[in-house]
mmCIF file of C-alpha atoms in Angstrom:
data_model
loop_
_atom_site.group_PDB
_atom_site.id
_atom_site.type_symbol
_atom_site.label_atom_id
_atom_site.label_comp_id
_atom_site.label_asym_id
_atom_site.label_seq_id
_atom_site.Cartn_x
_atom_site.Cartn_y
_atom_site.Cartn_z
ATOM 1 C CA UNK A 1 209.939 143.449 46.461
ATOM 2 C CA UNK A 2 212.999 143.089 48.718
ATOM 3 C CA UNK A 3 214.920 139.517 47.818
ATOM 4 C CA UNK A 4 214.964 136.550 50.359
ATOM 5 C CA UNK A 5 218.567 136.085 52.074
ATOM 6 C CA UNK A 6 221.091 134.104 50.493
ATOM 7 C CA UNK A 7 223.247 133.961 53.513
ATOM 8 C CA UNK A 8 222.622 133.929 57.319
ATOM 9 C CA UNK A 9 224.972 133.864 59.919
ATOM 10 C CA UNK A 10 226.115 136.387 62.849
ATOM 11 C CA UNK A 11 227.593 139.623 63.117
ATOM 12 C CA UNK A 12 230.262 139.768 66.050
ATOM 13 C CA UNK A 13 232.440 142.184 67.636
ATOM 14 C CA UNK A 14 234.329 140.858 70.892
ATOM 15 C CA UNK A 15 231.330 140.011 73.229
ATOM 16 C CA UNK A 16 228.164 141.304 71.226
ATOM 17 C CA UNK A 17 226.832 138.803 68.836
ATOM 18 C CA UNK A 18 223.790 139.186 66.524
ATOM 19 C CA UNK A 19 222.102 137.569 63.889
ATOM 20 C CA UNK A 20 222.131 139.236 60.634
ATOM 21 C CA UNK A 21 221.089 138.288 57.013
ATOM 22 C CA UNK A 22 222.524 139.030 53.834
ATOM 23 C CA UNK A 23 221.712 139.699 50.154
ATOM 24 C CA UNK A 24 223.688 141.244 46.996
ATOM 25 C CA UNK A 25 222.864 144.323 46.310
ATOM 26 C CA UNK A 26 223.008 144.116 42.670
ATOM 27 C CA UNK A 27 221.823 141.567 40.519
ATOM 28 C CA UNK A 28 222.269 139.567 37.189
ATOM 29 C CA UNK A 29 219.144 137.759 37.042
ATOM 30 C CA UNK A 30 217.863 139.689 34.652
ATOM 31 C CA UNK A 31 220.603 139.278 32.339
ATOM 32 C CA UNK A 32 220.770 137.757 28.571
ATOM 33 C CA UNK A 33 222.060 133.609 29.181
ATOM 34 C CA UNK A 34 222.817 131.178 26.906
ATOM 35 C CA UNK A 35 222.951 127.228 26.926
ATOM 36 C CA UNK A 36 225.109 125.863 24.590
ATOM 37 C CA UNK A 37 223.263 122.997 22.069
ATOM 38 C CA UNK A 38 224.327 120.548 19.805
ATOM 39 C CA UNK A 39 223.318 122.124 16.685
ATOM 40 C CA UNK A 40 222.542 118.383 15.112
ATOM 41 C CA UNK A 41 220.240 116.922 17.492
ATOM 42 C CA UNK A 42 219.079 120.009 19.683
ATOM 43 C CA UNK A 43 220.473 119.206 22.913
ATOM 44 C CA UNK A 44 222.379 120.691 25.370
ATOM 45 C CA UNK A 45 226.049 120.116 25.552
ATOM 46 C CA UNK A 46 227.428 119.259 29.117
ATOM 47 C CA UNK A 47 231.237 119.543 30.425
ATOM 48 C CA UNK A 48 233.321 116.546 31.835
ATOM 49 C CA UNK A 49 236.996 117.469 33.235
ATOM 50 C CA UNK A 50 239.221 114.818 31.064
ATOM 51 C CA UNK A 51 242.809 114.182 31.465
ATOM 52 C CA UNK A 52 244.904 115.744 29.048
ATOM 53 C CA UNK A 53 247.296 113.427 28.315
ATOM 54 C CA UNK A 54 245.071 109.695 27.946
ATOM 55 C CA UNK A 55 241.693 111.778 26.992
ATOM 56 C CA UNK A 56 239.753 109.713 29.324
ATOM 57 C CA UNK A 57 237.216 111.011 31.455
ATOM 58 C CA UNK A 58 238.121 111.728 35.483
ATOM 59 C CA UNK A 59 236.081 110.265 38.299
ATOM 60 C CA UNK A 60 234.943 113.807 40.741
ATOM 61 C CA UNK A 61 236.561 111.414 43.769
ATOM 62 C CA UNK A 62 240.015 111.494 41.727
ATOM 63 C CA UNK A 63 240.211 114.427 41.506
ATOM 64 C CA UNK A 64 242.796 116.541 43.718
ATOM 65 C CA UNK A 65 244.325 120.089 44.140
ATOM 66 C CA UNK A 66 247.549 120.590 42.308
ATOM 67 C CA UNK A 67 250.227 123.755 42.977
ATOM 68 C CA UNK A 68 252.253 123.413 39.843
ATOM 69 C CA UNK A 69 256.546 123.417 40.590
ATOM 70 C CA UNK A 70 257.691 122.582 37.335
ATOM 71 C CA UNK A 71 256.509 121.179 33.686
ATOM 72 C CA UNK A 72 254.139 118.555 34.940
ATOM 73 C CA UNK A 73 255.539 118.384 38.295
ATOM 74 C CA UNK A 74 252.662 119.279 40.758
ATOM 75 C CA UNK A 75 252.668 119.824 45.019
ATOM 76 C CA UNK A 76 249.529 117.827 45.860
ATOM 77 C CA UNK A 77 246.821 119.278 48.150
ATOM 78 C CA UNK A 78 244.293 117.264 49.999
ATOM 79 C CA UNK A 79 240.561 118.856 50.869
ATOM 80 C CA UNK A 80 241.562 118.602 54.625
ATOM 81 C CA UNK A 81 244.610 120.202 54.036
ATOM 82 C CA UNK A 82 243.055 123.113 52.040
ATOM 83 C CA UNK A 83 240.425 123.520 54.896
ATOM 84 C CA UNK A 84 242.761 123.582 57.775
ATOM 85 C CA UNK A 85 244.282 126.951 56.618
ATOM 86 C CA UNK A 86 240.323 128.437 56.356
ATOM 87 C CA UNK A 87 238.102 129.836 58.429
ATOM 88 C CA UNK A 88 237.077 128.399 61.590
ATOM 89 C CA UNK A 89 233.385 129.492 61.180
ATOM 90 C CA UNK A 90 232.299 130.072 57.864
ATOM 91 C CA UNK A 91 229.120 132.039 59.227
ATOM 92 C CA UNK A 92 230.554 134.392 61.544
ATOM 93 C CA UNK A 93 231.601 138.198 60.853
ATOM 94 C CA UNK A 94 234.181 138.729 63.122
ATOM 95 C CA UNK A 95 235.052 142.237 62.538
ATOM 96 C CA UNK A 96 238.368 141.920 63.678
ATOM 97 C CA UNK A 97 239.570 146.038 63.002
ATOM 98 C CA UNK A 98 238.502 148.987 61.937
ATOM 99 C CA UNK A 99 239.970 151.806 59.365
ATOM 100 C CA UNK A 100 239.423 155.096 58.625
ATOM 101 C CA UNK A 101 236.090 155.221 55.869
ATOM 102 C CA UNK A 102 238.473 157.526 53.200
ATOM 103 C CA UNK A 103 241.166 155.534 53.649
ATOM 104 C CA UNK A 104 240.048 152.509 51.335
ATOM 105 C CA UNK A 105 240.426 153.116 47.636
ATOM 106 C CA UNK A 106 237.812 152.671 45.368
ATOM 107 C CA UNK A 107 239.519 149.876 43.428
ATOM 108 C CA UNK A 108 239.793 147.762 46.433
ATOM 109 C CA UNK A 109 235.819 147.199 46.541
ATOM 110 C CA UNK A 110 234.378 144.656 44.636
ATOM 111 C CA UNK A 111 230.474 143.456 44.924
ATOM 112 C CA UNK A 112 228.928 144.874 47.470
ATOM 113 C CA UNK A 113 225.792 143.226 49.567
ATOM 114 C CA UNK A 114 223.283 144.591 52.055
ATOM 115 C CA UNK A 115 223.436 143.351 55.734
ATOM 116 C CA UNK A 116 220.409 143.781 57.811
ATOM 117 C CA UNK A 117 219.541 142.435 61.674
ATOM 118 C CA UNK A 118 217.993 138.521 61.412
ATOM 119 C CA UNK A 119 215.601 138.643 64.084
ATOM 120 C CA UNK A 120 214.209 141.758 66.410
ATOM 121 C CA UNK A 121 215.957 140.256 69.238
ATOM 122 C CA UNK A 122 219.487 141.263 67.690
ATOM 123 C CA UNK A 123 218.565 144.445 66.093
ATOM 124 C CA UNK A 124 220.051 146.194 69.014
ATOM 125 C CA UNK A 125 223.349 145.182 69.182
ATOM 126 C CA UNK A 126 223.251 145.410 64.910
ATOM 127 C CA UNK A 127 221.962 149.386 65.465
ATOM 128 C CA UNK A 128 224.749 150.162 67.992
ATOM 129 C CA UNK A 129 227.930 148.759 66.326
ATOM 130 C CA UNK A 130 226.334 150.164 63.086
ATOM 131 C CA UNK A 131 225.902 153.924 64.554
ATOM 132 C CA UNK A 132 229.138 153.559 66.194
ATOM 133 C CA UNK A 133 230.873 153.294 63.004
ATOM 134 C CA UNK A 134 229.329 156.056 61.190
ATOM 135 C CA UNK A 135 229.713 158.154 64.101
ATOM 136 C CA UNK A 136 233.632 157.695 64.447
ATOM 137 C CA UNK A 137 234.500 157.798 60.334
ATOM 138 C CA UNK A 138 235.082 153.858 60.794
ATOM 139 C CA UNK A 139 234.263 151.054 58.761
ATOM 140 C CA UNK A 140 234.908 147.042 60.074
ATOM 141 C CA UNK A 141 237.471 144.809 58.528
ATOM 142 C CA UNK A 142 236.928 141.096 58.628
ATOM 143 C CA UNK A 143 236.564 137.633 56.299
ATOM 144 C CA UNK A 144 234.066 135.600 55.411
ATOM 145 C CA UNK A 145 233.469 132.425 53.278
ATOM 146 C CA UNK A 146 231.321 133.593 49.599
ATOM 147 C CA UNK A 147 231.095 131.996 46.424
ATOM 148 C CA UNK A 148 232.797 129.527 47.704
ATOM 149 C CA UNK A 149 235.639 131.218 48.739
ATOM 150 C CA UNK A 150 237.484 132.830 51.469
ATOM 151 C CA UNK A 151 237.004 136.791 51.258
ATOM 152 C CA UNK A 152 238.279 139.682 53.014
ATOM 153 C CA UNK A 153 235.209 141.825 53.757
ATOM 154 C CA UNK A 154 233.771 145.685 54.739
ATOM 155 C CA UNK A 155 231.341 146.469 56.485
ATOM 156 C CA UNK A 156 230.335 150.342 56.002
ATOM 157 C CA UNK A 157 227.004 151.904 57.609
ATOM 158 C CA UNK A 158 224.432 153.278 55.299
ATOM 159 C CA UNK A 159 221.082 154.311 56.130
ATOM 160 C CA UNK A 160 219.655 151.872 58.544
ATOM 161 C CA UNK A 161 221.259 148.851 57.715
ATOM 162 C CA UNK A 162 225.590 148.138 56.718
ATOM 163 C CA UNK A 163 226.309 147.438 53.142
ATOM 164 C CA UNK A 164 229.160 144.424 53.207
ATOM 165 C CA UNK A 165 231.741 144.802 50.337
ATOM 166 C CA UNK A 166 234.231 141.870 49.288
ATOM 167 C CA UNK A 167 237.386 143.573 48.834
ATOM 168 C CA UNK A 168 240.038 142.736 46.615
ATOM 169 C CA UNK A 169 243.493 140.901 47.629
ATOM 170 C CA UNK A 170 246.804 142.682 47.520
ATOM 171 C CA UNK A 171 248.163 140.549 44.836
ATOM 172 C CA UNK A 172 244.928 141.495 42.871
ATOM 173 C CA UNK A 173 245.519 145.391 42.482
ATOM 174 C CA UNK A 174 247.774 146.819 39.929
ATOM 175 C CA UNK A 175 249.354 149.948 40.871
ATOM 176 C CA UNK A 176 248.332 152.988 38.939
ATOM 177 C CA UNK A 177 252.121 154.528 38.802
ATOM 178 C CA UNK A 178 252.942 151.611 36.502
ATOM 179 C CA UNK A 179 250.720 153.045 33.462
ATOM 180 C CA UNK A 180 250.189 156.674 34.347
ATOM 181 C CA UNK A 181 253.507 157.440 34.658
ATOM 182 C CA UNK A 182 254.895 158.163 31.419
ATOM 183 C CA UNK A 183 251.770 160.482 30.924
ATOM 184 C CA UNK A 184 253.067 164.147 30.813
ATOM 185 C CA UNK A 185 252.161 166.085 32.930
ATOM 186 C CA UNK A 186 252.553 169.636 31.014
ATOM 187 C CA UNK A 187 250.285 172.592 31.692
ATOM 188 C CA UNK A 188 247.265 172.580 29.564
ATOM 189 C CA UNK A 189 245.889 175.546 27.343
ATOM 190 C CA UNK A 190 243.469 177.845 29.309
ATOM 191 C CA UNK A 191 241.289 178.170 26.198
ATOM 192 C CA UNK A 192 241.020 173.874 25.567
ATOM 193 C CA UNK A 193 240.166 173.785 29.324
ATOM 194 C CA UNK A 194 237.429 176.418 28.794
ATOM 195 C CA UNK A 195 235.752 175.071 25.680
ATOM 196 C CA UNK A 196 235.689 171.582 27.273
ATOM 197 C CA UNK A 197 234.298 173.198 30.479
ATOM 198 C CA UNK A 198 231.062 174.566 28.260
ATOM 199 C CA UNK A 199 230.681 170.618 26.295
ATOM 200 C CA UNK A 200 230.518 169.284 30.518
ATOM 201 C CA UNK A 201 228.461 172.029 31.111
ATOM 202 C CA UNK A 202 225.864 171.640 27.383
ATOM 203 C CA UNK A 203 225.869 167.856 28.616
ATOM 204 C CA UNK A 204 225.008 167.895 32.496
ATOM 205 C CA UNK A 205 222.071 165.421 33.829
ATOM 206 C CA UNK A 206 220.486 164.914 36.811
ATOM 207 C CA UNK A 207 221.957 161.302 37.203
ATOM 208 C CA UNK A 208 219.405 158.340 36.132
ATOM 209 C CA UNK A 209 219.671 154.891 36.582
ATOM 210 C CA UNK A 210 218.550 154.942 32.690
ATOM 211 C CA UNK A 211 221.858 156.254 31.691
ATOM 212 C CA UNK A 212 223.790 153.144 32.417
ATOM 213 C CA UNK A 213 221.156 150.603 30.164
ATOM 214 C CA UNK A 214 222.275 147.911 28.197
ATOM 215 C CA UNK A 215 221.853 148.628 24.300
ATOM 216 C CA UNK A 216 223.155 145.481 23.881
ATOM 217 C CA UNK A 217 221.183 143.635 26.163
ATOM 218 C CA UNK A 218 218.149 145.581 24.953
ATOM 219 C CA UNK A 219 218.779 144.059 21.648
ATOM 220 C CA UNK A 220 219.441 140.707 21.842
ATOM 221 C CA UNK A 221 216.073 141.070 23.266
ATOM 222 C CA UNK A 222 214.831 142.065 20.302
ATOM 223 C CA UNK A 223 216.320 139.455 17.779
ATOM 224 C CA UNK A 224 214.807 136.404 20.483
ATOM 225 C CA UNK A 225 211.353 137.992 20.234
ATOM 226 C CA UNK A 226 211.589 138.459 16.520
ATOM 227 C CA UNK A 227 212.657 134.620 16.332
ATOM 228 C CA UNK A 228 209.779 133.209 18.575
ATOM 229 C CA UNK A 229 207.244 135.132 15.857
ATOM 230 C CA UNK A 230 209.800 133.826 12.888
ATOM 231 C CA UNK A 231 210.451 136.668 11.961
ATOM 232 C CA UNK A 232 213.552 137.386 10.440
ATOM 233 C CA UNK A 233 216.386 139.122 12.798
ATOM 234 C CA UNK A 234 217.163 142.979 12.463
ATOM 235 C CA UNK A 235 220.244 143.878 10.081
ATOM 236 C CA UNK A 236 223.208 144.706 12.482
ATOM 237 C CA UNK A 237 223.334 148.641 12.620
ATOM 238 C CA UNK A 238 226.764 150.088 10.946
ATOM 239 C CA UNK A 239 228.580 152.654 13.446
ATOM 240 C CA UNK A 240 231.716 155.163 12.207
ATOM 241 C CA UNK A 241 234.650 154.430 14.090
ATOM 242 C CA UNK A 242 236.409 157.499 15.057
ATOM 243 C CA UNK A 243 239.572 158.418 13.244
ATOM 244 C CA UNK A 244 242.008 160.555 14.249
ATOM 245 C CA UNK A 245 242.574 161.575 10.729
ATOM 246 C CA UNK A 246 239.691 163.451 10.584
ATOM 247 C CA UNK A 247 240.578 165.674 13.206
ATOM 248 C CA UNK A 248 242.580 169.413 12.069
ATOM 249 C CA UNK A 249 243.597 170.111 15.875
ATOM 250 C CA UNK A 250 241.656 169.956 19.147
ATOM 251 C CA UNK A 251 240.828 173.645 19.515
ATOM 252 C CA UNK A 252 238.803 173.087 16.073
ATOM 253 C CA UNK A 253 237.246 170.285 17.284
ATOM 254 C CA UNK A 254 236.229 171.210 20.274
ATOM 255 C CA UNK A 255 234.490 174.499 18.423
ATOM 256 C CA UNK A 256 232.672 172.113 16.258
ATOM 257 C CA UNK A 257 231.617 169.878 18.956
ATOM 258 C CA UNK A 258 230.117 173.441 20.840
ATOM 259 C CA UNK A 259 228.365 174.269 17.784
ATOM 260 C CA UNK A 260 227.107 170.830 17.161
ATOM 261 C CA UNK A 261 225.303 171.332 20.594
ATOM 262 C CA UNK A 262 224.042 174.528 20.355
ATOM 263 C CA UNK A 263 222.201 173.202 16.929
ATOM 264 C CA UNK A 264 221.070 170.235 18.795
ATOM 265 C CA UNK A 265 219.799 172.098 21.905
ATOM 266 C CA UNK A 266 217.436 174.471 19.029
#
């Protein structure tokens, strides 16, 4: 059952405006969340911001935006000062370029949402810029207020509707150079490559969503059910941490790994 919106606004480019709607396409709902009580009296324990030198709690109205310059020396920044350097319209796509599709790095994209035509009026103008794109290798490059905050934003075509992605600042992405450098880059044995060619090749699945479940999740499922029926909770499972000490040389590990599957596959 396809999720209600959780934003609406418009999707422009120039002149052609059209309504669209939004969702995420992943969720957490489903997720394992937990309150935190007081263990004494059963309640749930709330947060207050306090000041850190008199311990008193802070009114929400006093409290104010603070760029630090020094040890407890702070440039002060009002709301209307913070907004004047935002967006104009908070619910307006303006896709304001376009980039090659392959020319975006995966580690730029961050959480990525489905964008679909508001109203069969608009569904037009969504369709053509939407083709468009997927016709000339292009995806759209704009910003948009989520989560409270000001993103930079692409929109790439897929199927029938554009999947939005928030993409990560400059400042956020580490270059790889930095900590793959020092990795040598010598030529391998032909043999190692071959062996570990037949373990991919033993272990190759038709991908399912199933192979990315949460054990852990899974579990903790487990241990609240056994509590609501008092039960007592499962003993926590021991697991053998690897050790490289145990290992003669790869090319005899590897053969035992083969081996290993081989007996498993019988």
């Amino acid at each position: 059952m396809a999720q209600r919106a959780f934003w609406k606004g418009y999707m422009k480019l120039s002149l052609v405006t059209c309504p669209v709607a939004m969702t995420p396409a992943t969720s957490e709902s489903e997720k394992v969340r937990f309150h935190t009580l007081n263990e004494k009296t059963g309640n749930r324990v709330v947060s207050h911001y306090v000041d850190a030198v008199t311990s008193k709690p802070v009114n929400e109205d006093d409290e104010v935006k603070g760029y630090p310059k020094g040890e407890d020396d702070y440039v002060l920044l009002e709301d209307e000062e913070l907004e004047a350097v935002g967006l104009d319209s908070t619910r307006t796509i303006d896709i304001e370029m376009f980039v090659s599709a392959d020319s975006i790095g995966w580690i730029w994209l961050d959480k990525p949402h489905y964008l679909m035509p508001d109203d069969s009026v608009g569904e037009e103008a969504f369709s053509v810029i939407r083709d468009a794109m997927a016709a000339s290798g292009m995806v759209g490059i704009s910003r948009l207020v989520l989560y409270r905050r000001e993103r930079a934003v692409m929109l790439e075509p897929r199927d029938k509707g554009i999947v939005l992605w928030t993409l990560r600042y400059g400042d956020e992405v580490r270059d790889a150079g930095d900590y793959f450098a020092e990795i040598d880059a010598r030529k391998l044995d032909p043999d190692l490559m071959a062996l570990v060619g037949r373990l991919i090749e033993t272990r190759t699945r038709p991908w399912d969503p199933d192979m990315v479940r949460d054990p852990v999740q899974e579990k903790l499922l487990d241990i609240i059910a056994s509590k609501k029926k008092g039960r007592r909770r499962p003993a926590r499972e021991k697991t053998e941490t690897p050790s490289s000490s145990n290992v003669v040389s790869i090319m005899d590990a590897l053969k035992r790994s083969i081996k290993a599957e081989g007996r498993a596959k019988n």
